[in-house]
Short mmCIF file of C-alpha atoms and ligand atoms in Angstrom, two decimals:
data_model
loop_
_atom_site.label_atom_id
_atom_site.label_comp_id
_atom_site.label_asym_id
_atom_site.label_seq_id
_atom_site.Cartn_x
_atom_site.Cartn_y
_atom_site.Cartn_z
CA UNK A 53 2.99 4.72 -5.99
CA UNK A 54 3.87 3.09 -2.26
CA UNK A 55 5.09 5.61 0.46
CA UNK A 56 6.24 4.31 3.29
CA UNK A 57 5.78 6.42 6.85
CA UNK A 58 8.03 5.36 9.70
CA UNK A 59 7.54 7.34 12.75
CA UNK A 60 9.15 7.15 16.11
CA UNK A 61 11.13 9.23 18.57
CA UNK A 62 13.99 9.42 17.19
CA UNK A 63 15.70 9.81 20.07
CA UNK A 64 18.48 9.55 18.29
CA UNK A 65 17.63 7.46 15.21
CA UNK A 66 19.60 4.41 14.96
CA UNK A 67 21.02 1.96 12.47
CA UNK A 68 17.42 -0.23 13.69
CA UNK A 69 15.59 2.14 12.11
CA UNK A 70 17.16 2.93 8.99
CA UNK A 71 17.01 -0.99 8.32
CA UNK A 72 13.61 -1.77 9.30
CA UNK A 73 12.91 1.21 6.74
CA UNK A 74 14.73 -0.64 4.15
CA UNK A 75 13.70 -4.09 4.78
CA UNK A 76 10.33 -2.84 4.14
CA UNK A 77 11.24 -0.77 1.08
CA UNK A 78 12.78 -3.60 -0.58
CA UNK A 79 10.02 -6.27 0.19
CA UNK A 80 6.89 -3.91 -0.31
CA UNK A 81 8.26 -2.02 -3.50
CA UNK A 82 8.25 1.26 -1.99
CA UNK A 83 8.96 4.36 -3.76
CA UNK A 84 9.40 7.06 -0.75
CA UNK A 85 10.04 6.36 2.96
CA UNK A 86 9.30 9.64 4.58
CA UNK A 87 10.85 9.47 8.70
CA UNK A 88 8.41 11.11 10.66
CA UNK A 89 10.27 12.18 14.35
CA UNK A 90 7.35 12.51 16.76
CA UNK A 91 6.30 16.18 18.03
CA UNK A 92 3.91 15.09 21.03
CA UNK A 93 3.85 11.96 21.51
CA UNK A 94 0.49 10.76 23.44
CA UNK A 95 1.99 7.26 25.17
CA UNK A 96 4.96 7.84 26.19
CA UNK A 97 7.03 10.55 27.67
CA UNK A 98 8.52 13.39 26.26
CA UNK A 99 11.92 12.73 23.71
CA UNK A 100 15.21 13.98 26.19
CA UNK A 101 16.40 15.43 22.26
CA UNK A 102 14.68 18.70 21.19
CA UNK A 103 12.68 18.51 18.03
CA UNK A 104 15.70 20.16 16.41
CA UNK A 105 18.24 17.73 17.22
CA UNK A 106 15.70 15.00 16.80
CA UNK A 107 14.86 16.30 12.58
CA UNK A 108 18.89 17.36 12.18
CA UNK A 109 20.08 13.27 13.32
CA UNK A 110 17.09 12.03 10.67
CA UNK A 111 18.26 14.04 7.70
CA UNK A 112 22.31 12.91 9.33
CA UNK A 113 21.00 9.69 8.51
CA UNK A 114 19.35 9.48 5.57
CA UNK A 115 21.77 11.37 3.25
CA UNK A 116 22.76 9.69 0.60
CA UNK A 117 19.80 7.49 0.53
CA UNK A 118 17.74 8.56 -2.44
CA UNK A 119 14.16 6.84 -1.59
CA UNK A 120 14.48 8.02 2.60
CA UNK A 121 13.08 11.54 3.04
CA UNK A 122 12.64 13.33 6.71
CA UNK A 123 8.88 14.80 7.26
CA UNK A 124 8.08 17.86 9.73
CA UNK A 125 4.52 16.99 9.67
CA UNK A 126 4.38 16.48 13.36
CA UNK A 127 6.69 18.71 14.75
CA UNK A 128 5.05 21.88 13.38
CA UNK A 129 1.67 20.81 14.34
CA UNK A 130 0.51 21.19 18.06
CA UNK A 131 -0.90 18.76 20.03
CA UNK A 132 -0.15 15.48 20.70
CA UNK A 133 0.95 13.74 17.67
CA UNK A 134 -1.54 10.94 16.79
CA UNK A 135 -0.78 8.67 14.15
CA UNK A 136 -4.42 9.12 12.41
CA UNK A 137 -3.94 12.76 12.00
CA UNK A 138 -0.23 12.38 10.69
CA UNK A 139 -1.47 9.62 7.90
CA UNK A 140 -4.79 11.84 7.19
CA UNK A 141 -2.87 14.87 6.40
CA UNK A 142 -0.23 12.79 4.56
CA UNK A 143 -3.11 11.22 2.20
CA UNK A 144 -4.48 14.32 1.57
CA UNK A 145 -0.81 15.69 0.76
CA UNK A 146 -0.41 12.18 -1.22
CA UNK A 147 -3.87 11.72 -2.51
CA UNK A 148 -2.84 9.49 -5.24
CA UNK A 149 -0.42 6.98 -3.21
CA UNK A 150 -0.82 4.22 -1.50
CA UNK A 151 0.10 4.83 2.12
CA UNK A 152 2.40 2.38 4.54
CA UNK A 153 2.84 2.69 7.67
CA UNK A 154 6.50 1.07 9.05
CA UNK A 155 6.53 -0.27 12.26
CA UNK A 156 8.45 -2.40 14.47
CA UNK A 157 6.70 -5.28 16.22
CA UNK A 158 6.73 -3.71 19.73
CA UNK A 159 4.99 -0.69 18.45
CA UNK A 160 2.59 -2.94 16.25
CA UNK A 161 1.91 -4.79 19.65
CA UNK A 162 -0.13 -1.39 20.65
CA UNK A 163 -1.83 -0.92 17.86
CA UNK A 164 -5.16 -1.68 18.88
CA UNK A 165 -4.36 1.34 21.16
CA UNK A 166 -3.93 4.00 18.45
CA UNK A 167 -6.78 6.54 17.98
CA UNK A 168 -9.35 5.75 15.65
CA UNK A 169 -7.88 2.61 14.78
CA UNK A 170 -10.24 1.50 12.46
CA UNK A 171 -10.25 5.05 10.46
CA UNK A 172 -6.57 4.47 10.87
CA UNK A 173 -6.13 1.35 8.50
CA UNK A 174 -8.60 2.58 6.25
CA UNK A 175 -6.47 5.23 5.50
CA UNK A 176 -2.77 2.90 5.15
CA UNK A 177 -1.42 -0.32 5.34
CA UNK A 178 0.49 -1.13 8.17
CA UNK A 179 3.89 -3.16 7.42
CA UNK A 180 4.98 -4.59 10.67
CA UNK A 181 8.94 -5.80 11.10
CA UNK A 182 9.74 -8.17 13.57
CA UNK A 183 11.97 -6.38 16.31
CA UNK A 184 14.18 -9.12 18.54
CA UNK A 185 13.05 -9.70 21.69
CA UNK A 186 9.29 -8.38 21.05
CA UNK A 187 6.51 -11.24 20.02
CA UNK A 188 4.47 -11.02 16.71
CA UNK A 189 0.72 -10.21 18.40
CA UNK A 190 -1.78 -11.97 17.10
CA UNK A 191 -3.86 -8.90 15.41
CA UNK A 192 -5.75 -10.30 12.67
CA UNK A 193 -2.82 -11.08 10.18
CA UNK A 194 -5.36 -12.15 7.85
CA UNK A 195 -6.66 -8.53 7.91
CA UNK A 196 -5.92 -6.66 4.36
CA UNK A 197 -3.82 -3.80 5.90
CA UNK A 198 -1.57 -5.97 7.73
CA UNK A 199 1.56 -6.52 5.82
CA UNK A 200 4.59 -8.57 7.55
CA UNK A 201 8.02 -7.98 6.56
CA UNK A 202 10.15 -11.06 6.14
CA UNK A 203 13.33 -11.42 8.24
CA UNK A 204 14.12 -9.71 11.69
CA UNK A 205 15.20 -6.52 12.58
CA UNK A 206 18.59 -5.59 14.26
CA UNK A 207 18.85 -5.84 17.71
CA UNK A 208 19.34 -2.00 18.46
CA UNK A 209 17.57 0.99 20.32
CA UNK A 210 17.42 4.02 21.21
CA UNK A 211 17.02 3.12 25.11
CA UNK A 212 20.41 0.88 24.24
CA UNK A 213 22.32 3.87 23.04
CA UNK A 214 21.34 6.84 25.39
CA UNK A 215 22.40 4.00 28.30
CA UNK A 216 25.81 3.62 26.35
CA UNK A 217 26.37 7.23 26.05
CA UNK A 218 25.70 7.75 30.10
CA UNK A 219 28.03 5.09 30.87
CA UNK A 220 30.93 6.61 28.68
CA UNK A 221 30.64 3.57 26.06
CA UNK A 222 30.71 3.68 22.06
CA UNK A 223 27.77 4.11 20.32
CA UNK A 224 29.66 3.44 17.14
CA UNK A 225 28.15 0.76 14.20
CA UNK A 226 24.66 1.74 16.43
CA UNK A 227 24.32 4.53 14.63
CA UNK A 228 25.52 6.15 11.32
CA UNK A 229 28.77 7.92 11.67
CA UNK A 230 27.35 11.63 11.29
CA UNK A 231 24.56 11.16 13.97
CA UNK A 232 27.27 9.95 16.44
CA UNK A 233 29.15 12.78 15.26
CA UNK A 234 26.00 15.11 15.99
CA UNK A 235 26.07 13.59 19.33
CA UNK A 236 29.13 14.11 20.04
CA UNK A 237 29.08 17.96 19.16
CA UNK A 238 26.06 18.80 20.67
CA UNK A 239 26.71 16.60 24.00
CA UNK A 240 23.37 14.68 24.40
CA UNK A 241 22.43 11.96 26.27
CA UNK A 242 25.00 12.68 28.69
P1 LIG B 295 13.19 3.67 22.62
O1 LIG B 295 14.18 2.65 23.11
O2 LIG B 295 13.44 5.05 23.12
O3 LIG B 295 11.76 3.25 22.75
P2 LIG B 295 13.24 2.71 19.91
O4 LIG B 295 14.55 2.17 19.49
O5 LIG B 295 12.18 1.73 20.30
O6 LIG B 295 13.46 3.79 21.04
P3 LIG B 295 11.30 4.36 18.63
O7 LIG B 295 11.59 5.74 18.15
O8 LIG B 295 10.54 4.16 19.90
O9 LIG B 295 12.74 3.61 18.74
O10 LIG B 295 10.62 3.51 17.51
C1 LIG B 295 10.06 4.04 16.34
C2 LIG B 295 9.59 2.92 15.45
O11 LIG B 295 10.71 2.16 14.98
C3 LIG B 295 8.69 1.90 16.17
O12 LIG B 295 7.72 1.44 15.24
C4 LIG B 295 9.65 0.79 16.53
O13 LIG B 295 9.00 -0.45 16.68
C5 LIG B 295 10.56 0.79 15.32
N1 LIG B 295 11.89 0.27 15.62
C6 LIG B 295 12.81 0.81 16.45
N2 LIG B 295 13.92 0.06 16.49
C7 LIG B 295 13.71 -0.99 15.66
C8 LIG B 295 14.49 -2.15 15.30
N3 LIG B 295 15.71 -2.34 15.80
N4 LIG B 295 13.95 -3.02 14.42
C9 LIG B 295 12.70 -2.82 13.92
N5 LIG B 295 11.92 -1.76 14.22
C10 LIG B 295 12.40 -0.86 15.09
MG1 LIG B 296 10.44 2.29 21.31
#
């Protein structure tokens, strides 16, 4: 069995995600997609949503979607959330799957970054979708972990829909309905 492991801020997610998720689902056979929102994240600052609001727009979503599952494995662990320790508790948890890790081609960019890189692809495959506006790198492709996803992502994120909601503008058709909704209530990204 294939599960797939997309990670990111999630701050909020957007319809970007959801179909890079799926684009990879459908090409690689996946059985599970489990969304894994970020606790810590080491790079980058911290998300503007708390982890709450960050998990409850996830599970907004992905409901209905039988195959797209949201994880907590980084948000109840402390720390900064590195990607090896996420996948090396998820294989354990998983020992008989075969482990993919979704990512968009800006994040697969900085791969060569990630802690314990090497361990990292030993552990999972890494299925990389082309994001608009962000070049394919030119990390060994050949390599046996690599897996490209045909076709192009949408042009959406999450930087492009906390802008819209400080200048006053729709976010709808960026998001799905109940996460704008969840916005909307809660009055983020104001
Ligand atoms: P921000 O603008 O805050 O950086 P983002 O839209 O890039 O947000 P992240 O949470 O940073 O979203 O990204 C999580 C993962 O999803 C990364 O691997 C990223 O490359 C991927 N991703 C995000 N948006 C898209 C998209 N539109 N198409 C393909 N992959 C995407
Ligand atoms: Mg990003």
């Amino acid at each position: 069995m294939k599960i797939g492991v997309m990670g990111g801020s999630f701050d909020p997610i957007h319809l970007g995600h959801l179909r890079a998720a799926e684009m990879a689902r459908e090409a690689l056979e996946i059985s599970r997609v489990l969304f894994v929102p970020v606790g810590r994240p080491p790079h980058r600052s911290l998300p503007l949503g708390s982890d709450l609001d960050r998990f409850a727009m996830v599970c907004l979503a992905i409901q209905g979607h039988e195959r797209f599952q949201a994880s907590d494995v980084e948000l109840v662990r402390a720390g900064p959330s590195y990607t090896i320790e996420t996948v090396s508790i998820l294989s354990r948890r998983h020992s008989d799957a075969t482990l993919i890790l979704i990512v968009g081609s800006d994040a697969f960019a900085e791969v060569r970054a990630w802690k314990d890189f090497d361990h990292l692809v030993s552990l999972c495959r890494v299925a990389v979708v082309s994001r608009p506006d962000s070049e394919m790198e030119e990390v060994a492709p050949t390599a046996s972990w690599f897996l490209p996803v045909p076709g192009e992502g949408l042009p959406i994120s999450s930087t492009m829909v906390r802008t819209s909601l400080k200048e006053g503008r729709s976010i709808r058709y960026l998001v799905p309905d109940p996460v704008a909704a969840h916005i909307e209530k809660r009055g983020l990204y104001r």
